[in-house]
Amino acid sequence: MKKQKLVLIGNGMAGVRAVEEVLKLDSEGFDVTVFGSEPYPNYNRIQLSKVLQGDTEIADITLNTWEWYEENGILLYPGETVTSIDTVNQTIVTDKERQVSYDKLILATGSVPFMLPLPGADKEGVTAFRNIEDCERMIEASLSYKKAIVIGGGLLGLEAARGLLNLGMEVDVVHNSNTLMDRQLDNTAGKMLQKELEKQGMNFLLEKQSAEIVGESRVEGLRFEDGEVVKTDLVVMAVGIRSNMKLAEESGIPVNRGILVNDHLETEVPNVFAVGECAEHKEMVYGLVAPLYQQGKEMAKRICGETGNGYQGSVLSTQLKVSGVDVFSAGQIIEEEETKSVTLFDDWRGVYKKVLVNDGKITGAVLFGDTKEGTRLLNLINKRAPIEEYMDNKGAEEAGADLIASMPDTEMICGCNGVTKGAIVEAINAQGLTTVDQVKGCTNASRSCGGCKPLVSDLLAHTAGDAFEQNQKESICACTSYSKEEVMEEIKAKGLTYTKEVMNVLGWSSDEGCSKCRPALNYYLGMLNPAEYHDEKESRYVNERLHANIQKNGTYSVVPRMYGGVTNADDLRKIADVADKYKVPLIKVTGGQRIDLFGVKKEDLPNVWSDLDMPSGSAYAKGLRTVKTCVGADYCRFGTKDSMGLGIKLEKKFEGLNTPHKVKMSVSACPRNCAEGSIKDVGITGLDGEFEIYVGGNGGTHLRKANLLAKVKTEEEVLETTAGFLQYYRETADYLDRTSAWVEKMGLDHIKSVLANKKTFIELNHRMDEALSVVQDGWKQALEDKTLLRDLYQNLKVPAGSN
Ligand SMILES: Cc1cc2nc3c(=O)[nH]c(=O)nc-3n(C[C@H](O)[C@H](O)[C@H](O)COP(=O)(O)OP(=O)(O)OC[C@H]3O[C@@H](n4cnc5c(N)ncnc54)[C@H](O)[C@@H]3O)c2cc1C
Ligand SMILES: NC(=O)c1ccc[n+]([C@@H]2O[C@H](COP(=O)([O-])OP(=O)(O)OC[C@H]3O[C@@H](n4cnc5c(N)ncnc54)[C@H](O)[C@@H]3O)[C@@H](O)[C@H]2O)c1
Ligand code: SF4
Ligand code: FES
């Protein structure tokens, strides 16, 4: 049967989940095309709070990898915005003038942050907090500026404020009412929350009306209506969101506060659906993922021609993601005339619980300081349970009964994803799951805000018993319970030689593995057996497979190697000729002292490399990127050493080496450290008669100053110590750990003691030499292998917006 064309506008959390639901019901029925204005695959927007707070990284919040789209045959156009819909001829047009027809269209355009229309709101230093760019903007501001104001004391504002405090800024939160989170908490809980956050260092300006953002081109202060001006370098607006429905409205699809939909998420226009924050269902527009995911499930049934009761609306519950503060609320928050409540207020322990009752039925709850009962209360509110049900169980809990054991199977464990205790227990028993990650992989529980992780963990301990206890170690991914160390042991003991074999022999739960374990296994296998192992291109991330970095607009960047940042007229001429011939729109000098050609079309990549005839700079690789050097003794009057010469030697020695994550190095010829060794994975400083070797520095999001590993006398010793350090990192780090994280994990003293052991040091160097003996240049290898060339550059299914 001919496949139907399903087009999704909006590559965000609600839209992509809805597509997952469609594929679950009918994996063969649709050709799916996805447009997303943001230049990324679908990521967990919720976790941006955690990124800002320094608990996770942007790289770790991807929900659906590039490979996921590819594997499911989905055509993704990232960084491309749909600008109009012709609902009569069933076509859409994008800002790149691409026209695509559809049989079924899903609008999942989300929300736009509401920006207060204050005079001065367009100044530099004023931002929303909605997407990766906003998050990066705040992190960047924290590197140069000291003071921030967050306007809005709701969930978003408080999570942003906690993040900015963690980034070392002073933070004022400006709120227009006298209670924080006034949409989610009552006055008592709001005041307790304020006290707790003040202890953490937040300053509150309550009942304040902002009037103007003052400053020249950049924000310098915020003026209130009462005339007071508070100084600031950054203003974050977190005063709510508005449905993003402009496209729908302009295309004649009926809207109100959102795009109007019925119980099956159908708009009033045939074959056009809307889901997520852009949709309005029964006068409600939702701003949390739980209802959006429920909507997606019901919509998928209708799209796949299945029957269902349709979406019936959701009871909202919220939890603030600020560590050290437990707040939960659900359903009704404030008492009405007929409302009764069960209240506990323990000022001593800082615990407050209020359960609201109408007609003997539980209708809402507010918890502060102890939120263990949150999920249970949400379940009771959802089924409008009689208050006795809560009180009876409360007795059991107080008598010490196990909360998890006493939960019925129908009770919800993961509110975001609608996963019940019964579903998790069934998955644990049927598939022998022993880790939270595995439960996430199989059931979706804990895949969104992560708030239910402790409950999932308790449930695992209760259901899997010993197996869970033994498995407190981190498994590589949800496909297996094996840790990295165990997998490496098994590879060595059983002589395993390729990724599928490892998965097979070690009983992976999925035959194909996943985007987390495939690249990791490929790395571990190659590292353990460099001479024999055939690198599996298909197990690498897409940038590494293509030997180029995909850019926002779907084109690629090309960086030839420029050893030690030193170049010559011939190379510069070649680069200029290539730039002219392929109409390269941007030539940029990088922070690593080389030249980047931006905007190269995918189909031009092989010819560009061939014409350049220079080694690849591996700017895409988990391997040595750059060795930055200062000008050194030959030219600088402070220089004590030939920093450029040593930099070139280091780069020539380690280029092409695979490492768990990217590695950046530098060499400076005096302690003035012009090549910035204190933020490099390996930074060398030349002194009179010796070199200092610093390791584990990081200049990115998680700034880390490098530690002094060793002082040595000669260049030879620098090369050997670097080799010993890098090989030990290669052998013991988890795949995707930067040296900064690894040094913290292992401890500097431990690494020093390993390298101080002469025998171990020689063996590490020996194994490094073995690894280096087989490295190949990525571009050369691709150019020489015609099959590879064809597979990589002609068969790639993700056009990523390419022309
Ligand atoms: C920092 C932060 C923390 C949060 N924490 C929580 C939490 O703890 N719990 C919770 O439940 N929720 C939380 N949320 C809310 C949650 O992230 C949203 O409810 C959810 O992401 C909405 O999903 P969506 O798909 O409707 O919209 P979005 O995720 O915004 O996706 C819409 C996408 O469509 C794209 N788009 C729009 N128009 C077009 C067009 N014309 N063409 C192509 N693409 C287009 C947009 O660029 C966007 O990428 C948080 C939100 C933020 C910002
Ligand atoms: N943990 C979570 O669940 C979480 C975290 C972050 C964001 N979110 C979601 O993201 C969306 C945006 O969050 P939000 O906090 O911006 O929205 P919100 O509407 O929940 O809160 C905005 C707050 O700003 C206040 N406000 C409005 N105008 C103001 C003004 N002029 N001056 C000072 N204060 C003002 C409001 O009183 C309100 O308390 C919401 O849908 C929210 O549910 C959820
Ligand atoms: S690090 Fe020292 S030697 Fe090198 S350029 Fe700077 S001042 Fe000169
Ligand atoms: S409750 Fe949010 S991920 Fe489970």
Coordinates of N, CA and C in Angstrom, one line a residue, residues 491-679:
I491 N 35.5 -8.3 26.3 CA 36.1 -8.2 25.0 C 37.4 -8.9 25.0
K492 N 38.2 -8.6 26.1 CA 39.6 -9.2 26.2 C 39.5 -10.7 26.4
A493 N 38.6 -11.1 27.4 CA 38.6 -12.5 27.7 C 38.0 -13.4 26.6
K494 N 37.0 -12.9 25.9 CA 36.4 -13.7 24.9 C 36.9 -13.4 23.5
G495 N 37.8 -12.4 23.4 CA 38.4 -12.1 22.1 C 37.4 -11.5 21.1
L496 N 36.5 -10.7 21.6 CA 35.4 -10.2 20.7 C 36.0 -9.1 19.8
T497 N 35.5 -9.1 18.6 CA 36.2 -8.2 17.6 C 35.3 -7.2 16.9
Y498 N 34.0 -7.3 17.0 CA 33.2 -6.2 16.4 C 31.9 -5.9 17.2
T499 N 31.3 -4.8 17.0 CA 30.2 -4.3 17.9 C 29.1 -5.3 18.0
K500 N 28.6 -5.8 16.9 CA 27.4 -6.7 16.9 C 27.8 -8.0 17.6
E501 N 29.0 -8.4 17.5 CA 29.4 -9.6 18.2 C 29.4 -9.4 19.7
V502 N 29.8 -8.2 20.2 CA 29.8 -7.9 21.6 C 28.3 -7.9 22.1
M503 N 27.5 -7.3 21.3 CA 26.0 -7.2 21.6 C 25.4 -8.6 21.7
N504 N 25.8 -9.4 20.7 CA 25.2 -10.8 20.7 C 25.7 -11.6 21.8
V505 N 27.0 -11.6 22.0 CA 27.6 -12.5 23.1 C 27.2 -12.1 24.5
L506 N 27.1 -10.7 24.7 CA 26.8 -10.3 26.0 C 25.3 -10.0 26.2
G507 N 24.5 -10.5 25.2 CA 23.0 -10.5 25.4 C 22.4 -9.1 25.5
W508 N 22.8 -8.2 24.6 CA 22.2 -6.9 24.5 C 20.7 -7.0 24.4
S509 N 19.9 -6.1 24.9 CA 18.4 -6.3 24.8 C 17.9 -5.8 23.4
S510 N 18.8 -5.1 22.7 CA 18.4 -4.7 21.4 C 19.5 -5.2 20.4
D511 N 19.1 -5.8 19.3 CA 20.0 -6.4 18.3 C 20.9 -5.3 17.7
E512 N 20.4 -4.1 17.5 CA 21.1 -3.1 16.8 C 21.9 -2.2 17.8
G513 N 21.6 -2.3 19.1 CA 22.2 -1.4 20.1 C 21.5 -0.1 20.0
C514 N 22.1 1.0 20.5 CA 21.5 2.3 20.4 C 22.6 3.3 20.1
S515 N 22.2 4.6 20.0 CA 23.2 5.6 19.6 C 24.2 5.9 20.7
K516 N 23.9 5.4 22.0 CA 24.9 5.6 23.0 C 25.9 4.4 23.0
C517 N 25.5 3.2 22.9 CA 26.5 2.1 23.0 C 27.2 1.8 21.7
R518 N 26.6 2.1 20.6 CA 27.4 1.7 19.3 C 28.7 2.5 19.2
P519 N 28.7 3.9 19.3 CA 30.0 4.6 19.2 C 30.9 4.2 20.4
A520 N 30.4 3.9 21.6 CA 31.2 3.6 22.7 C 31.9 2.3 22.4
L521 N 31.1 1.3 22.0 CA 31.7 -0.1 21.7 C 32.8 0.0 20.6
N522 N 32.5 0.8 19.6 CA 33.4 1.0 18.5 C 34.7 1.6 19.0
Y523 N 34.6 2.5 19.9 CA 35.8 3.1 20.5 C 36.6 2.1 21.4
Y524 N 35.9 1.4 22.3 CA 36.6 0.4 23.2 C 37.2 -0.7 22.4
L525 N 36.6 -1.2 21.4 CA 37.1 -2.3 20.6 C 38.4 -1.8 19.9
G526 N 38.4 -0.6 19.3 CA 39.5 0.0 18.6 C 40.7 0.3 19.6
M527 N 40.3 0.7 20.7 CA 41.4 1.1 21.7 C 42.1 -0.2 22.2
L528 N 41.2 -1.2 22.5 CA 41.8 -2.5 23.0 C 42.6 -3.2 22.0
N529 N 42.2 -3.1 20.8 CA 42.9 -3.9 19.7 C 43.2 -3.1 18.5
P530 N 44.1 -2.1 18.6 CA 44.3 -1.2 17.5 C 44.7 -1.9 16.2
A531 N 45.6 -2.9 16.3 CA 46.2 -3.4 15.1 C 45.1 -4.2 14.3
E532 N 44.2 -4.9 14.9 CA 43.3 -5.8 14.2 C 42.0 -5.1 13.9
Y533 N 41.6 -4.1 14.7 CA 40.2 -3.7 14.6 C 39.9 -2.8 13.4
H534 N 38.8 -3.1 12.7 CA 38.3 -2.3 11.6 C 37.3 -1.4 12.1
D535 N 37.6 -0.1 12.0 CA 36.7 0.9 12.5 C 35.4 0.8 11.8
E536 N 34.3 0.8 12.6 CA 32.9 0.7 12.0 C 32.4 2.1 11.8
K537 N 32.4 2.6 10.6 CA 31.9 3.9 10.3 C 30.5 4.1 10.8
E538 N 29.7 3.1 10.5 CA 28.3 3.2 10.8 C 28.0 3.4 12.3
S539 N 29.0 3.0 13.2 CA 28.8 3.2 14.6 C 29.3 4.5 15.1
R540 N 29.7 5.4 14.2 CA 30.2 6.7 14.6 C 29.1 7.7 14.5
Y541 N 29.3 8.8 15.3 CA 28.3 9.9 15.1 C 28.5 10.5 13.7
V542 N 27.4 11.2 13.3 CA 27.3 11.6 11.9 C 28.5 12.5 11.5
N543 N 28.9 13.4 12.3 CA 30.0 14.4 12.0 C 31.3 13.6 11.7
E544 N 31.5 12.6 12.6 CA 32.7 11.8 12.4 C 32.7 10.9 11.2
R545 N 31.5 10.4 10.9 CA 31.3 9.6 9.7 C 31.6 10.4 8.4
L546 N 31.2 11.7 8.5 CA 31.3 12.5 7.3 C 32.6 13.3 7.3
H547 N 33.4 13.2 8.4 CA 34.6 14.0 8.5 C 34.4 15.5 8.3
A548 N 33.3 16.0 8.8 CA 33.0 17.4 8.7 C 31.9 17.7 9.7
N549 N 31.9 19.0 10.1 CA 30.9 19.4 11.1 C 29.6 20.0 10.4
I550 N 28.5 19.4 10.7 CA 27.2 19.9 10.1 C 26.9 21.2 10.8
Q551 N 26.5 22.2 10.0 CA 26.2 23.5 10.6 C 24.7 23.8 10.6
K552 N 24.4 24.9 11.3 CA 23.0 25.3 11.5 C 22.1 25.2 10.2
N553 N 22.7 25.6 9.1 CA 21.9 25.7 7.9 C 22.0 24.4 7.0
G554 N 22.6 23.4 7.6 CA 22.7 22.1 6.9 C 24.0 22.0 6.0
T555 N 24.8 23.0 5.9 CA 26.0 22.9 5.2 C 27.1 22.4 6.2
Y556 N 28.3 22.3 5.7 CA 29.4 21.7 6.5 C 30.6 22.7 6.7
S557 N 31.4 22.4 7.7 CA 32.6 23.2 7.8 C 33.8 22.3 7.6
V558 N 34.8 22.9 7.0 CA 36.0 22.1 6.7 C 37.3 22.8 7.3
V559 N 38.0 22.1 8.1 CA 39.2 22.6 8.7 C 40.4 21.8 8.4
P560 N 41.3 22.2 7.6 CA 42.5 21.5 7.3 C 43.5 21.6 8.5
R561 N 44.4 20.6 8.7 CA 45.3 20.7 9.8 C 46.3 21.8 9.5
M562 N 46.7 22.5 10.6 CA 47.7 23.6 10.5 C 48.6 23.4 11.7
Y563 N 49.6 22.5 11.6 CA 50.3 22.1 12.8 C 50.8 23.3 13.6
G564 N 50.5 23.3 14.9 CA 50.9 24.3 15.8 C 50.4 25.7 15.5
G565 N 49.4 25.8 14.6 CA 48.9 27.1 14.2 C 49.9 27.8 13.3
V566 N 50.8 27.0 12.7 CA 51.8 27.7 11.8 C 51.4 27.3 10.3
T567 N 51.5 28.3 9.4 CA 51.1 28.0 8.1 C 52.1 28.7 7.1
N568 N 51.9 28.6 5.8 CA 52.8 29.2 4.8 C 52.0 29.7 3.6
A569 N 52.7 30.3 2.8 CA 52.0 31.0 1.6 C 51.3 30.0 0.7
D570 N 51.9 28.8 0.5 CA 51.4 27.8 -0.4 C 50.0 27.3 0.1
D571 N 50.0 27.0 1.5 CA 48.8 26.5 2.0 C 47.7 27.5 2.0
L572 N 48.1 28.7 2.3 CA 47.1 29.8 2.3 C 46.5 30.0 0.9
R573 N 47.4 29.9 -0.1 CA 46.9 30.1 -1.5 C 45.9 28.9 -1.8
K574 N 46.3 27.7 -1.4 CA 45.4 26.6 -1.7 C 44.0 26.8 -1.1
I575 N 44.1 27.2 0.2 CA 42.8 27.5 0.9 C 42.0 28.6 0.2
A576 N 42.7 29.6 -0.2 CA 42.0 30.7 -0.9 C 41.4 30.2 -2.2
D577 N 42.2 29.4 -3.0 CA 41.6 28.9 -4.3 C 40.4 28.0 -4.1
V578 N 40.5 27.2 -3.0 CA 39.3 26.3 -2.8 C 38.1 27.2 -2.4
A579 N 38.4 28.2 -1.6 CA 37.3 29.0 -1.1 C 36.6 29.7 -2.3
D580 N 37.4 30.1 -3.3 CA 36.9 30.8 -4.5 C 36.1 29.7 -5.3
K581 N 36.8 28.6 -5.6 CA 36.2 27.6 -6.5 C 34.8 27.1 -6.0
Y582 N 34.7 26.9 -4.6 CA 33.5 26.3 -4.1 C 32.6 27.4 -3.5
K583 N 32.9 28.6 -3.8 CA 32.1 29.7 -3.3 C 31.8 29.6 -1.8
V584 N 32.9 29.4 -1.0 CA 32.7 29.3 0.4 C 32.3 30.6 1.0
P585 N 31.2 30.7 1.7 CA 30.7 32.0 2.1 C 31.4 32.6 3.3
L586 N 32.1 31.8 4.1 CA 32.8 32.4 5.3 C 34.1 31.6 5.6
I587 N 35.2 32.4 5.7 CA 36.5 31.9 6.1 C 36.8 32.5 7.4
K588 N 37.0 31.6 8.4 CA 37.2 32.1 9.7 C 38.4 31.5 10.4
V589 N 39.2 32.4 11.1 CA 40.3 31.8 11.9 C 39.7 31.3 13.2
T590 N 40.0 30.1 13.6 CA 39.4 29.5 14.8 C 40.2 29.8 16.0
G591 N 39.6 29.5 17.2 CA 40.3 29.7 18.5 C 41.5 28.8 18.6
G592 N 41.5 27.7 17.8 CA 42.6 26.7 17.9 C 43.7 27.1 16.9
Q593 N 43.7 28.3 16.3 CA 44.7 28.8 15.4 C 44.8 28.0 14.1
R594 N 43.6 27.9 13.4 CA 43.6 27.4 12.1 C 42.5 28.0 11.3
I595 N 42.3 27.6 10.1 CA 41.3 28.3 9.2 C 40.2 27.3 8.9
D596 N 39.0 27.9 9.1 CA 37.8 27.1 9.0 C 37.0 27.6 7.8
L597 N 36.6 26.7 6.9 CA 35.8 27.1 5.7 C 34.4 26.7 6.0
F598 N 33.5 27.7 6.2 CA 32.1 27.4 6.5 C 31.2 27.5 5.3
G599 N 30.2 26.6 5.3 CA 29.2 26.7 4.3 C 29.4 25.8 3.1
V600 N 30.2 24.8 3.3 CA 30.5 23.9 2.2 C 29.4 22.9 2.0
K601 N 28.9 22.7 0.8 CA 27.8 21.8 0.6 C 28.3 20.3 0.7
K602 N 27.4 19.4 1.2 CA 27.8 18.1 1.5 C 28.4 17.4 0.2
E603 N 27.8 17.6 -0.9 CA 28.3 16.9 -2.1 C 29.6 17.5 -2.6
D604 N 30.0 18.6 -2.1 CA 31.3 19.2 -2.5 C 32.5 18.7 -1.6
L605 N 32.1 18.1 -0.4 CA 33.2 17.8 0.6 C 34.4 17.0 0.0
P606 N 34.1 15.9 -0.7 CA 35.3 15.1 -1.2 C 36.2 16.0 -2.1
N607 N 35.6 16.8 -3.0 CA 36.4 17.6 -4.0 C 37.1 18.7 -3.2
V608 N 36.5 19.2 -2.2 CA 37.2 20.2 -1.4 C 38.5 19.7 -0.8
W609 N 38.3 18.5 -0.2 CA 39.5 17.8 0.5 C 40.6 17.5 -0.6
S610 N 40.1 17.0 -1.7 CA 41.0 16.6 -2.7 C 41.8 17.8 -3.2
D611 N 41.1 18.9 -3.5 CA 41.8 20.2 -3.9 C 42.7 20.7 -2.9
L612 N 42.3 20.7 -1.6 CA 43.1 21.2 -0.5 C 44.4 20.4 -0.4
D613 N 44.3 19.1 -0.5 CA 45.4 18.2 -0.4 C 46.2 18.5 0.9
M614 N 45.5 18.6 1.9 CA 46.1 18.8 3.3 C 45.5 17.8 4.2
P615 N 46.2 17.5 5.3 CA 45.6 16.5 6.2 C 44.3 17.1 6.9
S616 N 43.4 16.2 7.3 CA 42.2 16.7 8.0 C 42.6 17.3 9.4
G617 N 42.0 18.4 9.7 CA 42.2 18.9 11.1 C 41.4 18.2 12.2
S618 N 40.7 17.2 11.8 CA 39.9 16.4 12.7 C 39.0 17.2 13.6
A619 N 38.5 18.3 13.1 CA 37.7 19.3 13.9 C 36.4 18.7 14.4
Y620 N 36.1 17.5 13.8 CA 34.8 16.8 14.2 C 35.1 15.6 15.1
A621 N 36.4 15.3 15.4 CA 36.7 14.0 15.9 C 36.8 14.0 17.4
K622 N 36.5 12.8 18.0 CA 36.9 12.5 19.3 C 38.3 12.1 19.3
G623 N 39.2 13.0 19.3 CA 40.6 12.8 19.1 C 41.3 14.1 19.2
L624 N 42.6 14.1 18.9 CA 43.4 15.4 19.0 C 42.8 16.4 18.0
R625 N 42.4 17.6 18.6 CA 41.9 18.6 17.7 C 43.1 19.6 17.4
T626 N 43.5 20.4 18.3 CA 44.5 21.4 18.0 C 45.7 21.4 19.0
V627 N 46.8 21.9 18.6 CA 47.9 22.2 19.5 C 48.1 23.7 19.3
K628 N 47.7 24.5 20.2 CA 47.8 26.0 20.1 C 49.2 26.3 20.6
T629 N 49.9 27.2 19.9 CA 51.2 27.6 20.4 C 51.4 29.1 20.5
C630 N 52.3 29.5 21.4 CA 52.6 30.9 21.3 C 53.9 31.0 20.4
V631 N 54.3 32.2 20.1 CA 55.3 32.4 19.1 C 56.7 32.0 19.6
G632 N 56.9 32.0 20.9 CA 58.1 31.4 21.5 C 59.4 32.1 21.4
A633 N 60.5 31.4 21.8 CA 61.8 32.0 21.9 C 62.4 32.7 20.7
D634 N 62.0 32.2 19.5 CA 62.6 32.8 18.3 C 62.2 34.3 18.1
Y635 N 61.0 34.6 18.6 CA 60.5 36.0 18.3 C 60.2 36.8 19.6
C636 N 59.7 36.1 20.6 CA 59.2 36.8 21.8 C 60.4 37.0 22.8
R637 N 60.5 38.2 23.3 CA 61.6 38.5 24.2 C 61.5 37.8 25.6
F638 N 60.3 37.3 25.9 CA 60.1 36.5 27.2 C 60.3 35.0 27.0
G639 N 60.4 34.6 25.7 CA 60.3 33.1 25.4 C 61.6 32.4 25.9
T640 N 61.4 31.2 26.4 CA 62.5 30.4 26.9 C 62.6 29.2 26.0
K641 N 61.6 28.8 25.3 CA 61.6 27.6 24.5 C 61.0 27.7 23.1
D642 N 61.3 26.7 22.3 CA 60.7 26.7 20.9 C 59.3 26.2 21.0
S643 N 58.4 27.0 21.4 CA 57.0 26.5 21.6 C 56.4 26.0 20.3
M644 N 56.6 26.7 19.2 CA 56.0 26.3 18.0 C 56.5 25.0 17.5
G645 N 57.9 24.8 17.7 CA 58.5 23.5 17.3 C 57.9 22.4 18.1
L646 N 57.8 22.6 19.4 CA 57.3 21.5 20.3 C 55.8 21.2 20.0
G647 N 55.1 22.3 19.7 CA 53.7 22.1 19.4 C 53.5 21.3 18.2
I648 N 54.3 21.6 17.1 CA 54.2 20.8 15.9 C 54.6 19.4 16.1
K649 N 55.6 19.1 17.0 CA 56.0 17.7 17.2 C 54.8 17.0 17.9
L650 N 54.2 17.7 18.9 CA 53.1 17.0 19.6 C 51.9 16.7 18.7
E651 N 51.6 17.7 17.8 CA 50.5 17.5 16.9 C 50.8 16.4 15.9
K652 N 52.0 16.4 15.4 CA 52.3 15.4 14.4 C 52.3 14.0 15.0
K653 N 52.7 13.9 16.3 CA 52.7 12.6 17.0 C 51.3 12.1 17.3
F654 N 50.4 13.0 17.7 CA 49.1 12.5 18.2 C 47.9 12.7 17.3
E655 N 48.2 13.3 16.1 CA 47.1 13.5 15.2 C 46.4 12.2 14.8
G656 N 45.1 12.2 14.6 CA 44.4 11.0 14.2 C 44.1 9.9 15.2
L657 N 44.7 10.2 16.5 CA 44.5 9.2 17.5 C 43.0 9.3 18.0
N658 N 42.4 8.1 18.3 CA 41.0 8.2 18.8 C 41.1 8.3 20.3
T659 N 40.3 9.2 20.9 CA 40.3 9.3 22.3 C 38.8 9.3 22.8
P660 N 38.6 9.2 24.1 CA 37.1 9.1 24.5 C 36.4 10.4 24.2
H661 N 37.0 11.5 24.2 CA 36.4 12.8 23.8 C 37.5 13.6 23.1
K662 N 37.1 14.8 22.7 CA 38.1 15.7 22.0 C 39.2 16.1 22.9
V663 N 40.4 16.3 22.4 CA 41.5 16.6 23.2 C 42.2 17.9 22.6
K664 N 42.4 18.9 23.4 CA 43.0 20.1 22.9 C 44.3 20.4 23.7
M665 N 45.4 20.8 23.0 CA 46.6 21.0 23.7 C 47.1 22.4 23.4
S666 N 48.2 22.8 24.2 CA 48.8 24.0 23.9 C 50.3 24.0 24.4
V667 N 51.1 24.9 23.8 CA 52.5 25.0 24.3 C 52.8 26.5 24.4
S668 N 53.1 27.0 25.5 CA 53.6 28.4 25.7 C 55.0 28.3 26.1
A669 N 55.8 29.4 25.8 CA 57.2 29.4 26.0 C 57.6 30.1 27.3
C670 N 56.6 30.6 28.1 CA 56.9 31.2 29.4 C 55.6 31.2 30.2
P671 N 55.7 31.5 31.5 CA 54.5 31.4 32.3 C 53.4 32.5 32.0
R672 N 53.7 33.4 31.1 CA 52.6 34.3 30.7 C 51.5 33.6 29.9
N673 N 51.9 32.4 29.5 CA 50.9 31.4 29.0 C 50.0 31.9 27.9
C674 N 50.5 32.5 26.9 CA 49.7 33.1 25.8 C 48.9 32.1 25.1
A675 N 49.3 30.8 25.1 CA 48.6 29.8 24.4 C 47.5 29.1 25.3
E676 N 47.3 29.7 26.5 CA 46.2 29.3 27.4 C 46.2 27.9 27.9
G677 N 47.4 27.4 28.3 CA 47.5 26.0 28.8 C 46.6 25.7 30.0
S678 N 46.2 26.7 30.7 CA 45.4 26.3 31.9 C 44.0 25.9 31.6
I679 N 43.6 26.0 30.3 CA 42.2 25.5 30.0 C 42.3 24.5 28.9

